[in-house]
Short mmCIF file of C-alpha atoms and ligand atoms in Angstrom, two decimals:
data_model
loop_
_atom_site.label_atom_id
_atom_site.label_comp_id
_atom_site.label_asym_id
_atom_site.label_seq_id
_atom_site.Cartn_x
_atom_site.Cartn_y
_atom_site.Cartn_z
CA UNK A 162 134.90 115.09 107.87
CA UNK A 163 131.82 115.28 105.72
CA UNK A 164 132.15 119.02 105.03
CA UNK A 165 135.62 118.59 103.30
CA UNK A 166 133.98 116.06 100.69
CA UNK A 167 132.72 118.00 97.81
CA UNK A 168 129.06 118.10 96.56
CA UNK A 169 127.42 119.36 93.64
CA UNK A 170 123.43 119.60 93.42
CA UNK A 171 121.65 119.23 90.42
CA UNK A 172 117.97 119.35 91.40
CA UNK A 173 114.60 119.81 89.21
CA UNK A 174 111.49 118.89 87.60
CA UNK A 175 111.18 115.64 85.92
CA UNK A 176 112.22 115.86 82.89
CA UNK A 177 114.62 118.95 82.98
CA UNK A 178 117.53 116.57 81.83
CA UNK A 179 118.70 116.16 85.60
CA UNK A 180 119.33 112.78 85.49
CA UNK A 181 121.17 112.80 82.09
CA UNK A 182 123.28 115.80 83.17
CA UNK A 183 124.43 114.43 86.79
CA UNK A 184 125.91 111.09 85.31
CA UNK A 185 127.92 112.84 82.65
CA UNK A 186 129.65 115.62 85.06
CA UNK A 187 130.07 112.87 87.50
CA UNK A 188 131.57 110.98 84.90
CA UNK A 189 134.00 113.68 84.37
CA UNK A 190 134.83 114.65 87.54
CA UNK A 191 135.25 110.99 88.67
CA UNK A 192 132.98 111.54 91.76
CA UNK A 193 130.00 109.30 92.76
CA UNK A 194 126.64 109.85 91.98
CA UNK A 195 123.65 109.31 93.47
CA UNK A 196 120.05 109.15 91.65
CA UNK A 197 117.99 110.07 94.49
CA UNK A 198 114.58 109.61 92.42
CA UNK A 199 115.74 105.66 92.17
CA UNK A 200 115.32 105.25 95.95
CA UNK A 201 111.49 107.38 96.17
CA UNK A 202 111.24 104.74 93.17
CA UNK A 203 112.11 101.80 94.58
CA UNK A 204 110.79 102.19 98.06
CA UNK A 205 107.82 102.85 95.75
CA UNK A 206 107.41 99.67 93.81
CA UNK A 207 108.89 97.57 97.31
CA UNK A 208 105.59 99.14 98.54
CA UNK A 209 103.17 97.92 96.18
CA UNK A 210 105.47 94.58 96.05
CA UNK A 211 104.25 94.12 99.68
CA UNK A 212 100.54 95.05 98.98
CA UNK A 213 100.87 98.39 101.38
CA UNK A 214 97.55 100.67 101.53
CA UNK A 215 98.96 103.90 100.58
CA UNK A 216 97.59 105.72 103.30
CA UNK A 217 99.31 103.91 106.08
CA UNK A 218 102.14 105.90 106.17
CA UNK A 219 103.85 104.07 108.97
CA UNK A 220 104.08 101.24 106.74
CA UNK A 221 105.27 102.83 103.87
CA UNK A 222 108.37 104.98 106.32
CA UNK A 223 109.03 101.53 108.18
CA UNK A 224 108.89 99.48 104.38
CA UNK A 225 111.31 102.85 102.56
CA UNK A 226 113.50 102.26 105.52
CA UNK A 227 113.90 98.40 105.73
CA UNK A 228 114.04 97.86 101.44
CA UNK A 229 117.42 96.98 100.27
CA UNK A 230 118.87 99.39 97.37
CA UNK A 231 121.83 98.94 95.63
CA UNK A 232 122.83 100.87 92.18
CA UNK A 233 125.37 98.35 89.92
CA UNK A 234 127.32 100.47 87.90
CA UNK A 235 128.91 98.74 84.65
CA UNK A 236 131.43 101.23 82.52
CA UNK A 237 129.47 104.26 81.34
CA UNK A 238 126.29 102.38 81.06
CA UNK A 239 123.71 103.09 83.07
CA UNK A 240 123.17 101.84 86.35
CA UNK A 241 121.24 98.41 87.27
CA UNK A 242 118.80 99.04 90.56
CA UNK A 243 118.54 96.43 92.57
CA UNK A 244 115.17 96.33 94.74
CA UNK A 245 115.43 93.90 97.59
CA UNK A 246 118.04 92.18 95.64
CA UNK A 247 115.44 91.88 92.34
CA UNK A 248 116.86 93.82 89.30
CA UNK A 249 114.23 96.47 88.84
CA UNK A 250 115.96 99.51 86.81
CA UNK A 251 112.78 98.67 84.05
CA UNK A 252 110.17 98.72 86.51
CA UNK A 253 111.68 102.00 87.57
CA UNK A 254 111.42 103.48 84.82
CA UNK A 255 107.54 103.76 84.13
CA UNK A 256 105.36 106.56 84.91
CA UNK A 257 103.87 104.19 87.59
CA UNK A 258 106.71 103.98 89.13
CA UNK A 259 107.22 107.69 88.95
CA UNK A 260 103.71 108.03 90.26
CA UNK A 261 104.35 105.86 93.34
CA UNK A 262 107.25 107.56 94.02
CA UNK A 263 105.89 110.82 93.84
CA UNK A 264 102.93 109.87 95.87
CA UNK A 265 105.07 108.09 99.04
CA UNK A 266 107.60 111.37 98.63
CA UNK A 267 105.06 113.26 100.03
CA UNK A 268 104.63 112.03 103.19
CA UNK A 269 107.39 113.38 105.72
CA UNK A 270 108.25 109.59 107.41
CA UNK A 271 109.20 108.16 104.58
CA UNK A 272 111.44 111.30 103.86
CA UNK A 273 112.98 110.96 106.74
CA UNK A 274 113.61 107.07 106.37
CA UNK A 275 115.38 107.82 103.28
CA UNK A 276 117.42 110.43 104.84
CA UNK A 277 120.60 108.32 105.79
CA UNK A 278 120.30 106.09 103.11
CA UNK A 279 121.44 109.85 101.02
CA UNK A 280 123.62 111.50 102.95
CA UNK A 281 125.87 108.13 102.95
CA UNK A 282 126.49 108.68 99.24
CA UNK A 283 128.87 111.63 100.39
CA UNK A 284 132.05 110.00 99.92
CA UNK A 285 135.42 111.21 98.85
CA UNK A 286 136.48 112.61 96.31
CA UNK A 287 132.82 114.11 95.85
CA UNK A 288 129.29 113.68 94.97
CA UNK A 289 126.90 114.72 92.19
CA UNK A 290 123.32 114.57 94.41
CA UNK A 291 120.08 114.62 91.70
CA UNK A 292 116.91 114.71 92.72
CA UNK A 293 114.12 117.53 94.24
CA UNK A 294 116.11 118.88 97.61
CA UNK A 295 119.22 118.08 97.30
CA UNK A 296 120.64 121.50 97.90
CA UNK A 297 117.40 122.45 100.25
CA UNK A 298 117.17 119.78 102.58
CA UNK A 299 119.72 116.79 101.85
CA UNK A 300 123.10 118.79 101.26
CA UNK A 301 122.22 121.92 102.49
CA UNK A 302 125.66 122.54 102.52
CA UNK A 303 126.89 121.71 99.04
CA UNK A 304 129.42 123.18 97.46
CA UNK A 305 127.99 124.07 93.99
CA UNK A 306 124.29 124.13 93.86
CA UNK A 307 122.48 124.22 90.09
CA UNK A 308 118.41 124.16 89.62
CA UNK A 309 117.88 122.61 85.94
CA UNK A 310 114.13 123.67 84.71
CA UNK A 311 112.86 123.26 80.92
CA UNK A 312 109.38 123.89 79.41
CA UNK A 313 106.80 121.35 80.44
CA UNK A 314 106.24 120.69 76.72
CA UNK A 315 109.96 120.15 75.89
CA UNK A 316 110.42 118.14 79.02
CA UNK A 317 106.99 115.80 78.11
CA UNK A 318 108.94 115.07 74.32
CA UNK A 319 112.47 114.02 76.22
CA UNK A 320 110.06 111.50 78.38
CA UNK A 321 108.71 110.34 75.34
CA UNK A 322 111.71 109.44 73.28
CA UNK A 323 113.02 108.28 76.59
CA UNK A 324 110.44 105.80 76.80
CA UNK A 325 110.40 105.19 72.67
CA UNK A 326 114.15 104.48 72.93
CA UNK A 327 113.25 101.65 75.57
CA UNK A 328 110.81 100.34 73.84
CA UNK A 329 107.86 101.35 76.13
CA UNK A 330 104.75 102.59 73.59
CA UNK A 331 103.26 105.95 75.31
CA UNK A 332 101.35 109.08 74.28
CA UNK A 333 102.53 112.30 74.28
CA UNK A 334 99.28 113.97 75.27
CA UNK A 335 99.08 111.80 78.50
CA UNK A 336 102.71 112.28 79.36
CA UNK A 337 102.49 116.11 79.06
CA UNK A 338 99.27 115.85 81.75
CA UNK A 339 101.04 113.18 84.00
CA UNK A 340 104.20 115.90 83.80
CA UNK A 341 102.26 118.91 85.32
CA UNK A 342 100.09 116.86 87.47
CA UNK A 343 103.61 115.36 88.91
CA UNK A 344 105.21 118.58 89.02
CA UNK A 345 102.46 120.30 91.17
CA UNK A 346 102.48 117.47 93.35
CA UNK A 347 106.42 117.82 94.22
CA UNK A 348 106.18 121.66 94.18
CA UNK A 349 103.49 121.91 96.26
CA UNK A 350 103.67 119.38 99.37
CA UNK A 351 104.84 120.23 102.94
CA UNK A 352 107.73 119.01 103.19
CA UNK A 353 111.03 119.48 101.18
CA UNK A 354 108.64 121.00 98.06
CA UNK A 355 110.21 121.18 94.25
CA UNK A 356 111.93 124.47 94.59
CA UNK A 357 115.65 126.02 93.96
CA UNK A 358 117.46 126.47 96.92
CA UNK A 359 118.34 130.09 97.11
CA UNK A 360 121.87 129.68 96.27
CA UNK A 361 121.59 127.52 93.43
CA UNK A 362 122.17 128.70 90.19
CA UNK A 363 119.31 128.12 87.74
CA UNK A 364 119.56 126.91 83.93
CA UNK A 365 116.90 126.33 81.45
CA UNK A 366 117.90 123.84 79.60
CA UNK A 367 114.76 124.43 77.02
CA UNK A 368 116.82 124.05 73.43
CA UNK A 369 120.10 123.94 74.71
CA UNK A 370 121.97 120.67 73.58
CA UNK A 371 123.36 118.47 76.78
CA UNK A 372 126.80 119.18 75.95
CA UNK A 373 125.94 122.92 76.18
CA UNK A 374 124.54 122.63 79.99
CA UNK A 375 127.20 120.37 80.76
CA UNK A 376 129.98 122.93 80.40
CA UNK A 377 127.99 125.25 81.86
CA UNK A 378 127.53 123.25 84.85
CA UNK A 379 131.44 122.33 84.84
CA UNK A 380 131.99 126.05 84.39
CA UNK A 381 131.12 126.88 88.20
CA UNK A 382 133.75 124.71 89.35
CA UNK A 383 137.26 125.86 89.81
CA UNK A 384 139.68 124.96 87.46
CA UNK A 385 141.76 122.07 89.94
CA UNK A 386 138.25 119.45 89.98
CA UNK A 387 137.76 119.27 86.35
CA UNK A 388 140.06 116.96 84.69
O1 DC B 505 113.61 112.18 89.53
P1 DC B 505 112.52 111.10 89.44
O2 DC B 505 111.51 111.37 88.35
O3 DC B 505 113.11 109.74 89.33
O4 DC B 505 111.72 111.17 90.84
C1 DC B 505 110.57 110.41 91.09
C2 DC B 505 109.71 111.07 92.16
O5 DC B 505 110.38 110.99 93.43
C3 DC B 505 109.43 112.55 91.94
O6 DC B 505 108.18 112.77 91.35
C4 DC B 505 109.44 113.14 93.31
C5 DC B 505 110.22 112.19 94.16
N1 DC B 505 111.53 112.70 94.57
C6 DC B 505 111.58 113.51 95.66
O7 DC B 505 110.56 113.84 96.23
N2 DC B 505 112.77 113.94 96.14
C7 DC B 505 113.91 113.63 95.51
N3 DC B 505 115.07 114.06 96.00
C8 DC B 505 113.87 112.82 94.35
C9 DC B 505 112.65 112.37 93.89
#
């Protein structure tokens, strides 16, 4: 039974150390993880791979649905993406990508075809979901829910060493604008918006060193799943 597997939701805005957070609790917990921004990514680029006009949104559900993603873990490093069996995980990573991705999450098909390809990432012993409704709409019924935020400014500088630290050359300026255009985009579509689900618990994570929200997150599970 899915309800006896574990789940822990870490949702928020880009930025708000979500996806740097979720890999190191899985890590010590031992349970999967799933980077649910990688598939709005990839079913992003496999998009604009096949030429789709962004407005078709038939296309784009029937395209999110049929692409072929697959996350290649190797020791502690990050994961490889693997886009219609093409290693993408740098593609993925630029504020195009992010763009796209934000731009096809927005329409409720290609929500929906992503649905499944989500919930099967519940798998025993448990599951560290990230992403922007993971506790509102994916796992509803998650065991520990946590809503990261951060200043917009703070979050734009973590991009932008991010992106330093790989090697891509960006501006701070634009970031900070792509940021809060991205973020109003998430928090205010239709469907599954950018917003805590009312029994997460919420931690700003402005100033506070990863290690720091890390135990905090550990700290609201009992004692017998931490190792
Ligand atoms: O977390 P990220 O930056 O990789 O996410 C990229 C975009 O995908 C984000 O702008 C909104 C969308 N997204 C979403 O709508 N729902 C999710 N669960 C995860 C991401």
């Amino acid at each position: 039974m899915d309800a006896d597997i574990p789940v822990l939701t870490i949702d928020g805005p880009s930025g708000s150390g979500k996806g740097t957070i979720s890999r190191i609790v899985a890590g010590r917990l031992g349970w999967h993880y799933l980077d649910s921004g990688a598939l709005y990514r990839a079913a992003g680029l496999a998009s604009s791979w096949s030429g789709l006009d962004f407005a078709d949104h038939a296309a784009l559900a029937r395209r999110a649905h049929d692409t072929d993603i697959r996350f290649r873990t190797d020791g502690d490093a990050e994961p490889r993406v693997l886009v219609d069996g093409v290693d993408a995980t740098d593609d993925l990573r630029t504020e195009t990508a992010g763009a796209a991705a934000s731009a096809i999450a927005a329409i409720p098909e290609v929500r929906q075809a992503l649905f499944d390809k989500q919930r099967v990432f519940r798998r025993p012993p448990g599951l560290v979901a990230d992403g922007r409704d993971m506790g509102t709409v994916i796992f509803p019924d998650a065991t520990f829910k946590v809503f990261l935020t951060a200043s917009a400014v703070q979050r734009a500088e973590r991009r932008y060493k991010q992106l330093n630290d790989k090697g891509v050359s960006v501006n701070l300026d634009g970031l900070l604008r792509e940021i809060l255009a991205r973020d109003a985009r998430d928090a205010e579509r239709a469907v599954a918006p950018l917003k805590p689900a009312d029994d997460a618990v919420l931690i700003d994570t402005t100033d506070v060193p990863v290690e720091r929200v890390v135990e905090r997150v550990l700290a609201l599970l009992p004692e017998h799943f931490r190792r």
